[in-house]
mmCIF file of N, CA and C in Angstrom:
data_model
loop_
_atom_site.group_PDB
_atom_site.id
_atom_site.type_symbol
_atom_site.label_atom_id
_atom_site.label_comp_id
_atom_site.label_asym_id
_atom_site.label_seq_id
_atom_site.Cartn_x
_atom_site.Cartn_y
_atom_site.Cartn_z
ATOM 1 N N UNK A 14 105.206 130.224 90.506
ATOM 2 C CA UNK A 14 105.405 131.552 89.776
ATOM 3 C C UNK A 14 105.482 131.244 88.169
ATOM 4 N N UNK A 15 104.863 132.029 87.349
ATOM 5 C CA UNK A 15 104.945 131.995 85.957
ATOM 6 C C UNK A 15 105.692 133.056 85.119
ATOM 7 N N UNK A 16 106.462 132.809 84.373
ATOM 8 C CA UNK A 16 107.191 133.951 83.473
ATOM 9 C C UNK A 16 106.475 133.979 82.164
ATOM 10 N N UNK A 17 106.342 134.936 81.513
ATOM 11 C CA UNK A 17 105.830 135.200 80.031
ATOM 12 C C UNK A 17 107.023 136.269 79.626
ATOM 13 N N UNK A 18 107.577 135.517 78.584
ATOM 14 C CA UNK A 18 108.710 136.447 77.707
ATOM 15 C C UNK A 18 108.066 136.376 76.332
ATOM 16 N N UNK A 19 107.848 137.777 75.984
ATOM 17 C CA UNK A 19 107.558 137.881 74.538
ATOM 18 C C UNK A 19 108.748 138.607 73.651
ATOM 19 N N UNK A 20 108.551 138.235 72.492
ATOM 20 C CA UNK A 20 109.328 138.664 71.467
ATOM 21 C C UNK A 20 108.861 138.809 69.968
ATOM 22 N N UNK A 21 109.422 139.456 69.134
ATOM 23 C CA UNK A 21 109.042 139.765 67.753
ATOM 24 C C UNK A 21 108.256 141.067 67.426
ATOM 25 N N UNK A 22 108.187 141.967 68.411
ATOM 26 C CA UNK A 22 107.488 143.150 68.152
ATOM 27 C C UNK A 22 108.566 144.037 67.132
ATOM 28 N N UNK A 23 108.048 145.221 66.753
ATOM 29 C CA UNK A 23 109.008 146.081 65.941
ATOM 30 C C UNK A 23 108.321 147.194 65.056
ATOM 31 N N UNK A 24 109.008 147.689 64.194
ATOM 32 C CA UNK A 24 108.335 148.606 63.300
ATOM 33 C C UNK A 24 108.287 148.052 62.180
ATOM 34 N N UNK A 25 107.172 148.281 61.320
ATOM 35 C CA UNK A 25 106.887 147.715 60.064
ATOM 36 C C UNK A 25 105.845 148.634 59.247
ATOM 37 N N UNK A 26 106.042 148.770 57.946
ATOM 38 C CA UNK A 26 105.240 149.423 57.073
ATOM 39 C C UNK A 26 103.861 148.831 57.036
ATOM 40 N N UNK A 27 102.839 149.721 56.572
ATOM 41 C CA UNK A 27 101.474 149.202 56.532
ATOM 42 C C UNK A 27 101.463 148.110 55.347
ATOM 43 N N UNK A 28 100.481 147.195 55.670
ATOM 44 C CA UNK A 28 100.736 146.016 54.646
ATOM 45 C C UNK A 28 101.614 144.913 55.056
ATOM 46 N N UNK A 29 102.509 145.108 55.863
ATOM 47 C CA UNK A 29 103.540 144.177 56.382
ATOM 48 C C UNK A 29 103.147 143.134 57.414
ATOM 49 N N UNK A 30 103.957 142.320 57.853
ATOM 50 C CA UNK A 30 103.571 141.182 58.771
ATOM 51 C C UNK A 30 104.708 141.431 59.800
ATOM 52 N N UNK A 31 104.225 140.768 60.781
ATOM 53 C CA UNK A 31 105.038 140.510 62.088
ATOM 54 C C UNK A 31 104.473 139.135 62.916
ATOM 55 N N UNK A 32 105.550 138.477 63.422
ATOM 56 C CA UNK A 32 105.160 137.416 64.272
ATOM 57 C C UNK A 32 105.489 137.540 65.686
ATOM 58 N N UNK A 33 104.683 137.677 66.705
ATOM 59 C CA UNK A 33 105.112 137.685 67.926
ATOM 60 C C UNK A 33 105.078 136.238 68.673
ATOM 61 N N UNK A 34 106.079 136.047 69.577
ATOM 62 C CA UNK A 34 106.125 134.747 70.302
ATOM 63 C C UNK A 34 106.041 135.272 71.815
ATOM 64 N N UNK A 35 105.476 134.245 72.703
ATOM 65 C CA UNK A 35 105.464 134.353 73.983
ATOM 66 C C UNK A 35 105.742 133.096 74.514
ATOM 67 N N UNK A 36 106.884 132.966 75.244
ATOM 68 C CA UNK A 36 107.157 131.616 75.865
ATOM 69 C C UNK A 36 106.941 131.622 77.401
ATOM 70 N N UNK A 37 106.161 130.743 77.841
ATOM 71 C CA UNK A 37 105.874 130.464 79.343
ATOM 72 C C UNK A 37 106.696 129.523 80.001
ATOM 73 N N UNK A 38 107.125 129.834 81.293
ATOM 74 C CA UNK A 38 107.975 129.094 81.982
ATOM 75 C C UNK A 38 107.716 129.230 83.547
ATOM 76 N N UNK A 39 107.933 128.152 84.289
ATOM 77 C CA UNK A 39 107.811 128.302 85.725
ATOM 78 C C UNK A 39 106.848 127.229 86.103
ATOM 79 N N UNK A 40 105.962 127.294 87.031
ATOM 80 C CA UNK A 40 105.097 126.579 87.394
ATOM 81 C C UNK A 40 103.555 126.459 86.550
ATOM 82 N N UNK A 41 103.575 125.883 85.546
ATOM 83 C CA UNK A 41 102.646 125.991 84.729
ATOM 84 C C UNK A 41 101.708 124.887 84.810
ATOM 85 N N UNK A 42 100.498 125.023 85.280
ATOM 86 C CA UNK A 42 99.689 124.066 85.679
ATOM 87 C C UNK A 42 98.278 124.537 85.336
ATOM 88 N N UNK A 43 97.291 123.670 84.917
ATOM 89 C CA UNK A 43 95.835 123.937 84.683
ATOM 90 C C UNK A 43 95.711 125.175 83.840
ATOM 91 N N UNK A 44 96.527 125.435 82.662
ATOM 92 C CA UNK A 44 96.331 126.413 81.900
ATOM 93 C C UNK A 44 95.109 126.478 81.123
ATOM 94 N N UNK A 45 94.227 127.292 81.331
ATOM 95 C CA UNK A 45 93.063 127.407 80.603
ATOM 96 C C UNK A 45 93.009 128.065 79.163
ATOM 97 N N UNK A 46 93.817 128.991 79.166
ATOM 98 C CA UNK A 46 94.122 129.692 77.974
ATOM 99 C C UNK A 46 95.303 130.665 77.766
ATOM 100 N N UNK A 47 95.636 130.850 76.590
ATOM 101 C CA UNK A 47 96.828 131.846 76.448
ATOM 102 C C UNK A 47 96.286 132.792 75.226
ATOM 103 N N UNK A 48 96.660 134.038 75.395
ATOM 104 C CA UNK A 48 96.194 135.040 74.552
ATOM 105 C C UNK A 48 97.027 136.148 74.409
ATOM 106 N N UNK A 49 96.665 137.075 73.350
ATOM 107 C CA UNK A 49 97.234 138.324 73.186
ATOM 108 C C UNK A 49 96.271 139.637 73.557
ATOM 109 N N UNK A 50 96.655 140.496 73.902
ATOM 110 C CA UNK A 50 95.980 141.880 74.441
ATOM 111 C C UNK A 50 96.911 142.860 73.723
ATOM 112 N N UNK A 51 96.257 143.888 73.470
ATOM 113 C CA UNK A 51 96.968 145.042 73.013
ATOM 114 C C UNK A 51 96.247 146.369 73.814
ATOM 115 N N UNK A 52 97.337 147.447 73.893
ATOM 116 C CA UNK A 52 96.986 148.661 74.538
ATOM 117 C C UNK A 52 97.787 149.718 73.778
ATOM 118 N N UNK A 53 96.782 150.521 72.986
ATOM 119 C CA UNK A 53 97.283 151.769 72.265
ATOM 120 C C UNK A 53 97.220 152.929 73.217
ATOM 121 N N UNK A 54 98.132 153.993 72.762
ATOM 122 C CA UNK A 54 98.119 155.153 73.730
ATOM 123 C C UNK A 54 96.732 155.683 73.982
ATOM 124 N N UNK A 55 96.371 155.973 75.169
ATOM 125 C CA UNK A 55 94.929 156.688 75.293
ATOM 126 C C UNK A 55 93.957 155.800 75.446
ATOM 127 N N UNK A 56 94.194 154.576 74.924
ATOM 128 C CA UNK A 56 93.018 153.559 75.098
ATOM 129 C C UNK A 56 93.236 152.336 76.116
ATOM 130 N N UNK A 57 91.978 151.737 76.303
ATOM 131 C CA UNK A 57 92.052 150.551 77.193
ATOM 132 C C UNK A 57 92.726 149.376 76.617
ATOM 133 N N UNK A 58 93.242 148.495 77.432
ATOM 134 C CA UNK A 58 93.716 147.279 76.953
ATOM 135 C C UNK A 58 92.596 146.404 76.302
ATOM 136 N N UNK A 59 92.793 145.883 75.112
ATOM 137 C CA UNK A 59 91.667 145.071 74.497
ATOM 138 C C UNK A 59 92.413 143.530 74.017
ATOM 139 N N UNK A 60 91.444 142.675 73.926
ATOM 140 C CA UNK A 60 91.698 141.172 73.601
ATOM 141 C C UNK A 60 91.764 141.421 72.077
ATOM 142 N N UNK A 61 93.042 140.709 71.754
ATOM 143 C CA UNK A 61 93.187 140.601 70.240
ATOM 144 C C UNK A 61 92.850 139.090 69.833
ATOM 145 N N UNK A 62 93.293 138.008 70.540
ATOM 146 C CA UNK A 62 93.236 136.827 70.291
ATOM 147 C C UNK A 62 93.646 135.754 71.385
ATOM 148 N N UNK A 63 92.807 134.669 71.488
ATOM 149 C CA UNK A 63 92.916 133.681 72.442
ATOM 150 C C UNK A 63 92.836 132.508 71.875
ATOM 151 N N UNK A 64 93.698 131.575 72.597
ATOM 152 C CA UNK A 64 93.620 129.810 72.301
ATOM 153 C C UNK A 64 93.583 129.310 73.464
ATOM 154 N N UNK A 65 92.542 128.388 73.698
ATOM 155 C CA UNK A 65 92.160 127.628 74.753
ATOM 156 C C UNK A 65 92.993 126.283 75.004
ATOM 157 N N UNK A 66 92.999 125.847 76.258
ATOM 158 C CA UNK A 66 93.722 124.235 76.073
ATOM 159 C C UNK A 66 93.348 123.394 75.234
ATOM 160 N N UNK A 67 92.200 123.451 74.947
ATOM 161 C CA UNK A 67 91.710 122.342 73.953
ATOM 162 C C UNK A 67 91.990 122.925 72.256
ATOM 163 N N UNK A 68 92.516 123.998 72.118
ATOM 164 C CA UNK A 68 92.937 124.696 70.690
ATOM 165 C C UNK A 68 91.752 125.579 70.311
ATOM 166 N N UNK A 69 90.933 125.753 70.783
ATOM 167 C CA UNK A 69 89.645 126.632 70.436
ATOM 168 C C UNK A 69 90.486 128.159 70.428
ATOM 169 N N UNK A 70 89.889 128.759 69.383
ATOM 170 C CA UNK A 70 90.522 129.967 69.153
ATOM 171 C C UNK A 70 89.458 131.320 68.914
ATOM 172 N N UNK A 71 89.903 132.468 69.202
ATOM 173 C CA UNK A 71 88.786 133.532 69.148
ATOM 174 C C UNK A 71 89.631 134.817 68.818
ATOM 175 N N UNK A 72 89.145 135.661 67.719
ATOM 176 C CA UNK A 72 89.924 136.892 67.618
ATOM 177 C C UNK A 72 88.868 138.242 67.670
ATOM 178 N N UNK A 73 89.541 139.312 68.022
ATOM 179 C CA UNK A 73 88.660 140.433 67.735
ATOM 180 C C UNK A 73 88.172 140.596 66.377
ATOM 181 N N UNK A 74 87.089 141.264 66.341
ATOM 182 C CA UNK A 74 86.580 141.440 64.818
ATOM 183 C C UNK A 74 87.722 142.258 64.019
ATOM 184 N N UNK A 75 88.278 143.287 64.648
ATOM 185 C CA UNK A 75 89.326 144.087 63.943
ATOM 186 C C UNK A 75 90.418 143.267 63.269
ATOM 187 N N UNK A 76 90.682 142.048 63.719
ATOM 188 C CA UNK A 76 91.855 141.321 63.275
ATOM 189 C C UNK A 76 91.560 140.358 62.565
ATOM 190 N N UNK A 77 90.225 139.684 62.657
ATOM 191 C CA UNK A 77 89.705 138.453 61.888
ATOM 192 C C UNK A 77 90.165 138.483 60.436
ATOM 193 N N UNK A 78 90.881 137.449 59.990
ATOM 194 C CA UNK A 78 91.514 137.276 58.600
ATOM 195 C C UNK A 78 92.611 137.819 58.561
ATOM 196 N N UNK A 79 93.127 138.553 59.504
ATOM 197 C CA UNK A 79 94.464 139.127 59.270
ATOM 198 C C UNK A 79 95.664 138.369 60.149
ATOM 199 N N UNK A 80 95.069 138.271 61.507
ATOM 200 C CA UNK A 80 95.853 137.736 62.487
ATOM 201 C C UNK A 80 95.569 136.244 62.798
ATOM 202 N N UNK A 81 96.399 135.480 63.139
ATOM 203 C CA UNK A 81 96.128 133.964 63.622
ATOM 204 C C UNK A 81 96.912 133.580 64.855
ATOM 205 N N UNK A 82 96.372 133.181 65.844
ATOM 206 C CA UNK A 82 96.861 132.754 67.096
ATOM 207 C C UNK A 82 97.158 131.183 66.949
ATOM 208 N N UNK A 83 98.192 130.810 67.482
ATOM 209 C CA UNK A 83 98.732 129.479 67.476
ATOM 210 C C UNK A 83 99.613 129.009 68.563
ATOM 211 N N UNK A 84 99.803 127.788 68.697
ATOM 212 C CA UNK A 84 100.708 127.461 70.004
ATOM 213 C C UNK A 84 101.400 126.266 69.684
ATOM 214 N N UNK A 85 102.596 126.044 70.412
ATOM 215 C CA UNK A 85 103.315 124.887 70.457
ATOM 216 C C UNK A 85 103.342 124.360 71.906
ATOM 217 N N UNK A 86 102.585 123.390 72.241
ATOM 218 C CA UNK A 86 102.484 122.861 73.631
ATOM 219 C C UNK A 86 103.866 122.515 74.195
ATOM 220 N N UNK A 87 104.614 121.781 73.344
ATOM 221 C CA UNK A 87 105.946 121.231 73.575
ATOM 222 C C UNK A 87 106.927 122.210 74.213
ATOM 223 N N UNK A 88 106.654 123.510 73.529
ATOM 224 C CA UNK A 88 107.397 124.600 73.844
ATOM 225 C C UNK A 88 106.876 125.608 74.954
ATOM 226 N N UNK A 89 105.637 125.235 75.097
ATOM 227 C CA UNK A 89 104.782 126.432 76.103
ATOM 228 C C UNK A 89 104.893 127.662 75.501
ATOM 229 N N UNK A 90 104.697 127.702 74.359
ATOM 230 C CA UNK A 90 104.824 129.050 73.831
ATOM 231 C C UNK A 90 103.621 129.191 72.631
ATOM 232 N N UNK A 91 103.239 130.539 72.826
ATOM 233 C CA UNK A 91 101.863 130.982 71.829
ATOM 234 C C UNK A 91 102.549 131.835 70.916
ATOM 235 N N UNK A 92 102.106 131.934 69.649
ATOM 236 C CA UNK A 92 102.240 132.852 68.717
ATOM 237 C C UNK A 92 101.135 133.455 68.029
ATOM 238 N N UNK A 93 101.541 134.669 67.518
ATOM 239 C CA UNK A 93 100.616 135.649 66.766
ATOM 240 C C UNK A 93 101.184 136.099 65.659
ATOM 241 N N UNK A 94 100.751 135.514 64.505
ATOM 242 C CA UNK A 94 101.080 135.829 63.247
ATOM 243 C C UNK A 94 100.084 136.964 62.892
ATOM 244 N N UNK A 95 100.776 138.194 62.358
ATOM 245 C CA UNK A 95 99.949 139.251 61.995
ATOM 246 C C UNK A 95 100.385 139.672 60.757
ATOM 247 N N UNK A 96 99.310 139.525 59.690
ATOM 248 C CA UNK A 96 99.457 140.057 58.511
ATOM 249 C C UNK A 96 98.672 141.073 58.058
ATOM 250 N N UNK A 97 98.892 141.950 57.099
ATOM 251 C CA UNK A 97 98.277 143.118 56.568
ATOM 252 C C UNK A 97 98.009 144.077 57.545
ATOM 253 N N UNK A 98 99.171 144.420 58.195
ATOM 254 C CA UNK A 98 98.942 145.331 59.304
ATOM 255 C C UNK A 98 98.698 146.752 58.848
ATOM 256 N N UNK A 99 97.973 147.304 59.709
ATOM 257 C CA UNK A 99 97.799 148.747 59.529
ATOM 258 C C UNK A 99 97.970 149.791 60.641
ATOM 259 N N UNK A 100 98.203 151.008 60.367
ATOM 260 C CA UNK A 100 98.472 151.963 61.534
ATOM 261 C C UNK A 100 97.752 151.830 62.847
ATOM 262 N N UNK A 101 96.377 151.400 62.766
ATOM 263 C CA UNK A 101 95.413 151.208 63.839
ATOM 264 C C UNK A 101 95.980 149.901 64.674
ATOM 265 N N UNK A 102 96.685 149.237 64.076
ATOM 266 C CA UNK A 102 97.319 147.997 64.909
ATOM 267 C C UNK A 102 98.538 148.338 65.766
ATOM 268 N N UNK A 103 98.880 149.675 65.664
ATOM 269 C CA UNK A 103 99.904 150.104 66.472
ATOM 270 C C UNK A 103 99.535 150.114 67.953
ATOM 271 N N UNK A 104 100.254 149.562 68.832
ATOM 272 C CA UNK A 104 100.125 149.498 70.282
ATOM 273 C C UNK A 104 101.145 148.489 70.904
ATOM 274 N N UNK A 105 101.158 148.309 72.342
ATOM 275 C CA UNK A 105 101.879 147.537 73.023
ATOM 276 C C UNK A 105 101.173 146.256 72.977
ATOM 277 N N UNK A 106 101.787 145.157 72.681
ATOM 278 C CA UNK A 106 101.253 143.879 72.774
ATOM 279 C C UNK A 106 101.307 143.101 73.999
ATOM 280 N N UNK A 107 100.437 142.480 74.723
ATOM 281 C CA UNK A 107 100.822 141.800 76.033
ATOM 282 C C UNK A 107 100.383 140.233 75.642
ATOM 283 N N UNK A 108 101.178 139.497 76.395
ATOM 284 C CA UNK A 108 100.773 138.057 76.346
ATOM 285 C C UNK A 108 100.035 137.825 77.636
ATOM 286 N N UNK A 109 99.019 136.932 77.596
ATOM 287 C CA UNK A 109 98.259 136.435 78.888
ATOM 288 C C UNK A 109 98.230 135.004 78.839
ATOM 289 N N UNK A 110 98.410 134.520 80.043
ATOM 290 C CA UNK A 110 98.045 133.020 80.452
ATOM 291 C C UNK A 110 97.048 133.186 81.634
ATOM 292 N N UNK A 111 96.059 132.599 81.245
ATOM 293 C CA UNK A 111 94.982 132.159 82.353
ATOM 294 C C UNK A 111 94.833 131.007 82.920
ATOM 295 N N UNK A 112 95.114 130.802 84.124
ATOM 296 C CA UNK A 112 95.260 129.500 84.659
ATOM 297 C C UNK A 112 94.175 129.456 85.978
ATOM 298 N N UNK A 113 94.085 128.100 86.455
ATOM 299 C CA UNK A 113 93.220 127.907 87.717
ATOM 300 C C UNK A 113 93.989 127.577 88.720
ATOM 301 N N UNK A 114 94.178 128.129 89.754
ATOM 302 C CA UNK A 114 94.925 127.537 91.093
ATOM 303 C C UNK A 114 93.976 127.247 92.148
ATOM 304 N N UNK A 115 94.804 126.866 93.186
ATOM 305 C CA UNK A 115 93.674 126.237 94.218
ATOM 306 C C UNK A 115 92.966 127.393 94.798
ATOM 307 N N UNK A 116 93.600 128.711 94.966
ATOM 308 C CA UNK A 116 92.885 129.756 95.472
ATOM 309 C C UNK A 116 91.831 130.575 94.375
ATOM 310 N N UNK A 117 91.826 130.075 93.294
ATOM 311 C CA UNK A 117 91.075 130.520 91.901
ATOM 312 C C UNK A 117 91.862 130.847 90.892
ATOM 313 N N UNK A 118 90.972 131.621 89.942
ATOM 314 C CA UNK A 118 91.653 131.920 88.625
ATOM 315 C C UNK A 118 92.828 132.954 88.744
ATOM 316 N N UNK A 119 93.941 132.802 88.060
ATOM 317 C CA UNK A 119 94.904 133.713 88.205
ATOM 318 C C UNK A 119 95.323 134.255 86.564
ATOM 319 N N UNK A 120 95.769 135.406 86.318
ATOM 320 C CA UNK A 120 96.094 135.915 85.078
ATOM 321 C C UNK A 120 97.500 136.296 85.320
ATOM 322 N N UNK A 121 98.469 135.755 84.317
ATOM 323 C CA UNK A 121 100.024 136.280 84.200
ATOM 324 C C UNK A 121 99.935 137.196 82.955
ATOM 325 N N UNK A 122 101.119 138.081 83.160
ATOM 326 C CA UNK A 122 101.163 138.945 82.042
ATOM 327 C C UNK A 122 102.661 139.090 81.862
ATOM 328 N N UNK A 123 102.972 139.258 80.358
ATOM 329 C CA UNK A 123 104.216 139.427 80.040
ATOM 330 C C UNK A 123 104.507 141.005 79.910
ATOM 331 N N UNK A 124 105.783 141.337 79.627
ATOM 332 C CA UNK A 124 106.090 142.740 79.903
ATOM 333 C C UNK A 124 105.678 143.709 78.778
ATOM 334 N N UNK A 125 105.003 143.003 77.763
ATOM 335 C CA UNK A 125 104.694 143.868 76.470
ATOM 336 C C UNK A 125 105.837 143.895 75.496
ATOM 337 N N UNK A 126 105.292 144.118 74.183
ATOM 338 C CA UNK A 126 106.262 144.270 73.220
ATOM 339 C C UNK A 126 105.696 145.242 72.176
ATOM 340 N N UNK A 127 106.320 146.265 71.792
ATOM 341 C CA UNK A 127 105.815 147.347 71.056
ATOM 342 C C UNK A 127 105.628 146.888 69.412
ATOM 343 N N UNK A 128 104.573 147.260 68.995
ATOM 344 C CA UNK A 128 104.280 147.156 67.636
ATOM 345 C C UNK A 128 104.006 148.525 67.041
ATOM 346 N N UNK A 129 104.887 148.711 65.955
ATOM 347 C CA UNK A 129 104.490 150.194 65.449
ATOM 348 C C UNK A 129 104.247 149.868 63.805
ATOM 349 N N UNK A 130 103.318 150.387 63.432
ATOM 350 C CA UNK A 130 102.874 150.171 61.900
ATOM 351 C C UNK A 130 102.854 151.581 61.271
ATOM 352 N N UNK A 131 103.739 151.794 60.282
ATOM 353 C CA UNK A 131 103.750 153.349 59.692
ATOM 354 C C UNK A 131 102.969 153.090 58.381
ATOM 355 N N UNK A 132 102.403 154.466 58.383
ATOM 356 C CA UNK A 132 101.623 154.509 57.013
ATOM 357 C C UNK A 132 102.500 154.936 55.975
#
């Protein structure tokens, strides 16, 4: 079993910054990627940014140039640096870990952390 614990959410004014962290623990094997998703009220969950096991990254167009995903392999932790936040970034942010088990691919999710950007 894998546990993901997120931290770093909160309330910030437009134009401000936040840094989210997600620490993974447990039986972590064959991790293919870790990433951040978000879900705003009344909307579907969407990909924000992802980083693969070889360090490749990808971000949603809406956050390119503002958000940066990174990781610390020694700590099994992935980070999301969010700059120039705007009210449209308000959502619950979820950490995701994608791995391949003997039975097939598995996705693990954190409990979510609220990010609120005031105008």
